[in-house]
Amino acid sequence: MDEADRIADVDAVPDDGTLLCSVRDGFDEDEVILTRLGGDGSVAAWRNYCPHWTDVRLDRGSGASVRDGELLCAKHGATFRPGDGECTHGPCEGANLDPVDVTVADGGVYLTDDRFEFDGIGPASDVDLSTGSRIDFSGN
Ligand code: FES
């Protein structure tokens, strides 16, 4: 594995939340959320946008929440199975999150998706964290 592709130690990926990181596709930045699957150390990775409104991120800038074992969209509360990314409840029920290829090796999580290069932990620098004109279930 190339150390430039190492996102984080496996232990840094929570199973009751997500680890947010930024990636690059050329000059374009994107965001990915990582979450641990069960106790075997496997990790799933998803692009940080909601299939309901694809211009809306899943989180509020610190990684998507996990509630009752499912990933949560902060906008309208849609829930997604962390293992296959399918929406189990919400306005996009049946739709899937966009998967990102990662591999666990040597105690670390590596980005193995040819579309992207790893950029860093945390939100992408060019992402607008404001809610914009979209209205969420909290009225914000
Ligand atoms: S934007 Fe995610 S459920 Fe509506």
PDB file of C-alpha atoms and ligand atoms in Angstrom:
ATOM      1  CA  MET A   1       0.000   0.000   0.000  1.00  0.00           C
ATOM      2  CA  ASP A   2       1.160   3.530  -0.773  1.00  0.00           C
ATOM      3  CA  GLU A   3       1.465   5.609   2.406  1.00  0.00           C
ATOM      4  CA  ALA A   4       0.093   8.623   0.504  1.00  0.00           C
ATOM      5  CA  ASP A   5      -3.200   6.732   0.291  1.00  0.00           C
ATOM      6  CA  ARG A   6      -3.358   5.995   4.032  1.00  0.00           C
ATOM      7  CA  ILE A   7      -6.398   7.844   5.385  1.00  0.00           C
ATOM      8  CA  ALA A   8      -6.201   6.921   9.055  1.00  0.00           C
ATOM      9  CA  ASP A   9      -5.606   4.142  11.541  1.00  0.00           C
ATOM     10  CA  VAL A  10      -8.503   1.706  11.625  1.00  0.00           C
ATOM     11  CA  ASP A  11      -8.950   2.536  15.304  1.00  0.00           C
ATOM     12  CA  ALA A  12      -9.654   6.167  14.350  1.00  0.00           C
ATOM     13  CA  VAL A  13     -12.790   5.097  12.452  1.00  0.00           C
ATOM     14  CA  PRO A  14     -15.744   4.947  14.841  1.00  0.00           C
ATOM     15  CA  ASP A  15     -18.464   2.315  14.690  1.00  0.00           C
ATOM     16  CA  ASP A  16     -20.945   4.684  16.315  1.00  0.00           C
ATOM     17  CA  GLY A  17     -20.200   7.591  13.971  1.00  0.00           C
ATOM     18  CA  THR A  18     -18.144   8.432  10.920  1.00  0.00           C
ATOM     19  CA  LEU A  19     -14.729   9.840  10.123  1.00  0.00           C
ATOM     20  CA  LEU A  20     -14.879  12.638   7.574  1.00  0.00           C
ATOM     21  CA  CYS A  21     -12.036  13.119   5.118  1.00  0.00           C
ATOM     22  CA  SER A  22     -11.423  15.077   1.967  1.00  0.00           C
ATOM     23  CA  VAL A  23     -10.240  13.693  -1.348  1.00  0.00           C
ATOM     24  CA  ARG A  24      -9.267  15.206  -4.682  1.00  0.00           C
ATOM     25  CA  ASP A  25     -10.229  14.476  -8.244  1.00  0.00           C
ATOM     26  CA  GLY A  26      -7.726  16.678 -10.019  1.00  0.00           C
ATOM     27  CA  PHE A  27      -8.509  20.221  -8.926  1.00  0.00           C
ATOM     28  CA  ASP A  28     -11.902  19.263  -7.499  1.00  0.00           C
ATOM     29  CA  GLU A  29     -12.327  18.495  -3.812  1.00  0.00           C
ATOM     30  CA  ASP A  30     -14.836  16.004  -2.503  1.00  0.00           C
ATOM     31  CA  GLU A  31     -15.665  14.495   0.860  1.00  0.00           C
ATOM     32  CA  VAL A  32     -15.881  10.910   2.051  1.00  0.00           C
ATOM     33  CA  ILE A  33     -17.236   9.458   5.275  1.00  0.00           C
ATOM     34  CA  LEU A  34     -15.782   6.277   6.741  1.00  0.00           C
ATOM     35  CA  THR A  35     -17.579   4.025   9.195  1.00  0.00           C
ATOM     36  CA  ARG A  36     -16.597   0.794  10.892  1.00  0.00           C
ATOM     37  CA  LEU A  37     -18.682  -2.296  10.153  1.00  0.00           C
ATOM     38  CA  GLY A  38     -19.146  -4.545  13.145  1.00  0.00           C
ATOM     39  CA  GLY A  39     -16.288  -5.798  15.236  1.00  0.00           C
ATOM     40  CA  ASP A  40     -14.138  -7.359  12.516  1.00  0.00           C
ATOM     41  CA  GLY A  41     -12.349  -4.131  11.613  1.00  0.00           C
ATOM     42  CA  SER A  42     -13.856  -3.760   8.151  1.00  0.00           C
ATOM     43  CA  VAL A  43     -14.631  -0.233   6.996  1.00  0.00           C
ATOM     44  CA  ALA A  44     -17.113   1.205   4.498  1.00  0.00           C
ATOM     45  CA  ALA A  45     -16.693   4.546   2.745  1.00  0.00           C
ATOM     46  CA  TRP A  46     -19.312   6.734   1.116  1.00  0.00           C
ATOM     47  CA  ARG A  47     -19.248  10.080  -0.654  1.00  0.00           C
ATOM     48  CA  ASN A  48     -20.662  12.737   1.621  1.00  0.00           C
ATOM     49  CA  TYR A  49     -23.824  13.695  -0.181  1.00  0.00           C
ATOM     50  CA  CYS A  50     -27.429  12.581   0.089  1.00  0.00           C
ATOM     51  CA  PRO A  51     -29.172  10.775  -2.793  1.00  0.00           C
ATOM     52  CA  HIS A  52     -32.318  12.763  -1.938  1.00  0.00           C
ATOM     53  CA  TRP A  53     -30.786  16.127  -2.797  1.00  0.00           C
ATOM     54  CA  THR A  54     -27.363  15.491  -4.234  1.00  0.00           C
ATOM     55  CA  ASP A  55     -26.197  19.038  -3.512  1.00  0.00           C
ATOM     56  CA  VAL A  56     -26.735  18.411   0.206  1.00  0.00           C
ATOM     57  CA  ARG A  57     -24.083  16.881   2.434  1.00  0.00           C
ATOM     58  CA  LEU A  58     -25.036  14.138   4.905  1.00  0.00           C
ATOM     59  CA  ASP A  59     -23.416  15.873   7.875  1.00  0.00           C
ATOM     60  CA  ARG A  60     -22.922  19.358   9.270  1.00  0.00           C
ATOM     61  CA  GLY A  61     -19.170  19.395   8.772  1.00  0.00           C
ATOM     62  CA  SER A  62     -17.914  16.896  11.323  1.00  0.00           C
ATOM     63  CA  GLY A  63     -18.963  13.552   9.818  1.00  0.00           C
ATOM     64  CA  ALA A  64     -22.373  11.939   9.500  1.00  0.00           C
ATOM     65  CA  SER A  65     -24.099  10.714  12.635  1.00  0.00           C
ATOM     66  CA  VAL A  66     -25.029   7.109  13.295  1.00  0.00           C
ATOM     67  CA  ARG A  67     -28.343   6.405  14.979  1.00  0.00           C
ATOM     68  CA  ASP A  68     -29.502   2.900  15.879  1.00  0.00           C
ATOM     69  CA  GLY A  69     -26.672   1.525  13.748  1.00  0.00           C
ATOM     70  CA  GLU A  70     -27.598   3.475  10.622  1.00  0.00           C
ATOM     71  CA  LEU A  71     -26.060   6.511   8.959  1.00  0.00           C
ATOM     72  CA  LEU A  72     -28.198   9.611   9.208  1.00  0.00           C
ATOM     73  CA  CYS A  73     -28.696  12.501   6.797  1.00  0.00           C
ATOM     74  CA  ALA A  74     -28.760  15.673   8.868  1.00  0.00           C
ATOM     75  CA  LYS A  75     -31.094  17.428   6.447  1.00  0.00           C
ATOM     76  CA  HIS A  76     -34.321  15.401   6.538  1.00  0.00           C
ATOM     77  CA  GLY A  77     -33.288  12.450   8.690  1.00  0.00           C
ATOM     78  CA  ALA A  78     -33.029   9.750   6.013  1.00  0.00           C
ATOM     79  CA  THR A  79     -31.266   6.629   7.326  1.00  0.00           C
ATOM     80  CA  PHE A  80     -28.818   4.412   5.447  1.00  0.00           C
ATOM     81  CA  ARG A  81     -27.433   0.953   6.140  1.00  0.00           C
ATOM     82  CA  PRO A  82     -23.700   1.419   6.692  1.00  0.00           C
ATOM     83  CA  GLY A  83     -22.793  -1.841   4.928  1.00  0.00           C
ATOM     84  CA  ASP A  84     -24.447  -1.310   1.548  1.00  0.00           C
ATOM     85  CA  GLY A  85     -25.467   2.362   1.720  1.00  0.00           C
ATOM     86  CA  GLU A  86     -29.135   1.706   0.977  1.00  0.00           C
ATOM     87  CA  CYS A  87     -31.618   4.223   2.315  1.00  0.00           C
ATOM     88  CA  THR A  88     -33.940   2.349   4.670  1.00  0.00           C
ATOM     89  CA  HIS A  89     -36.179   5.252   5.628  1.00  0.00           C
ATOM     90  CA  GLY A  90     -36.752   8.753   4.363  1.00  0.00           C
ATOM     91  CA  PRO A  91     -37.509  10.620   1.169  1.00  0.00           C
ATOM     92  CA  CYS A  92     -34.901   8.682  -0.814  1.00  0.00           C
ATOM     93  CA  GLU A  93     -35.859   5.222   0.487  1.00  0.00           C
ATOM     94  CA  GLY A  94     -34.356   2.520  -1.733  1.00  0.00           C
ATOM     95  CA  ALA A  95     -31.668   4.803  -3.173  1.00  0.00           C
ATOM     96  CA  ASN A  96     -28.006   4.206  -2.376  1.00  0.00           C
ATOM     97  CA  LEU A  97     -25.095   6.254  -1.180  1.00  0.00           C
ATOM     98  CA  ASP A  98     -22.189   6.527  -3.611  1.00  0.00           C
ATOM     99  CA  PRO A  99     -19.504   4.037  -2.530  1.00  0.00           C
ATOM    100  CA  VAL A 100     -15.789   4.825  -2.372  1.00  0.00           C
ATOM    101  CA  ASP A 101     -13.215   2.027  -2.489  1.00  0.00           C
ATOM    102  CA  VAL A 102     -11.056   1.660   0.603  1.00  0.00           C
ATOM    103  CA  THR A 103      -8.920  -1.205   1.873  1.00  0.00           C
ATOM    104  CA  VAL A 104      -7.923  -2.081   5.414  1.00  0.00           C
ATOM    105  CA  ALA A 105      -4.299  -3.221   5.736  1.00  0.00           C
ATOM    106  CA  ASP A 106      -1.527  -2.988   8.314  1.00  0.00           C
ATOM    107  CA  GLY A 107      -3.871  -1.370  10.842  1.00  0.00           C
ATOM    108  CA  GLY A 108      -4.778   1.443   8.482  1.00  0.00           C
ATOM    109  CA  VAL A 109      -7.506   2.421   6.029  1.00  0.00           C
ATOM    110  CA  TYR A 110      -6.232   3.144   2.513  1.00  0.00           C
ATOM    111  CA  LEU A 111      -8.009   4.923  -0.312  1.00  0.00           C
ATOM    112  CA  THR A 112      -8.021   2.501  -3.254  1.00  0.00           C
ATOM    113  CA  ASP A 113     -10.533   4.308  -5.454  1.00  0.00           C
ATOM    114  CA  ASP A 114      -8.934   5.308  -8.771  1.00  0.00           C
ATOM    115  CA  ARG A 115     -11.153   8.389  -9.000  1.00  0.00           C
ATOM    116  CA  PHE A 116      -9.583  10.111  -6.030  1.00  0.00           C
ATOM    117  CA  GLU A 117      -6.408  11.039  -4.183  1.00  0.00           C
ATOM    118  CA  PHE A 118      -6.476  11.360  -0.404  1.00  0.00           C
ATOM    119  CA  ASP A 119      -6.288  14.993   0.724  1.00  0.00           C
ATOM    120  CA  GLY A 120      -6.749  15.071   4.496  1.00  0.00           C
ATOM    121  CA  ILE A 121      -8.893  14.399   7.544  1.00  0.00           C
ATOM    122  CA  GLY A 122     -11.832  16.755   8.008  1.00  0.00           C
ATOM    123  CA  PRO A 123     -14.003  18.728   5.620  1.00  0.00           C
ATOM    124  CA  ALA A 124     -12.870  19.850   2.191  1.00  0.00           C
ATOM    125  CA  SER A 125     -11.679  23.452   2.231  1.00  0.00           C
ATOM    126  CA  ASP A 126     -13.994  24.606  -0.532  1.00  0.00           C
ATOM    127  CA  VAL A 127     -17.214  23.160   0.893  1.00  0.00           C
ATOM    128  CA  ASP A 128     -19.892  25.595   2.003  1.00  0.00           C
ATOM    129  CA  LEU A 129     -21.135  24.407   5.400  1.00  0.00           C
ATOM    130  CA  SER A 130     -24.082  26.782   5.398  1.00  0.00           C
ATOM    131  CA  THR A 131     -27.486  25.295   4.794  1.00  0.00           C
ATOM    132  CA  GLY A 132     -28.089  27.574   1.812  1.00  0.00           C
ATOM    133  CA  SER A 133     -31.638  27.901   0.600  1.00  0.00           C
ATOM    134  CA  ARG A 134     -32.601  24.319   1.399  1.00  0.00           C
ATOM    135  CA  ILE A 135     -34.780  23.935   4.478  1.00  0.00           C
ATOM    136  CA  ASP A 136     -34.213  20.979   6.794  1.00  0.00           C
ATOM    137  CA  PHE A 137     -36.552  19.249   9.225  1.00  0.00           C
ATOM    138  CA  SER A 138     -35.444  21.555  12.017  1.00  0.00           C
ATOM    139  CA  GLY A 139     -36.470  24.587   9.976  1.00  0.00           C
ATOM    140  CA  ASN A 140     -32.855  25.702   9.443  1.00  0.00           C
TER     141      ASN A 140
HETATM  142  S1  FES B   1     -31.300  15.828   1.804  1.00  0.00           S
HETATM  143 FE1  FES B   1     -30.935  13.956   2.884  1.00  0.00          FE
HETATM  144  S2  FES B   1     -32.926  13.244   3.368  1.00  0.00           S
HETATM  145 FE2  FES B   1     -33.281  15.085   2.258  1.00  0.00          FE
END
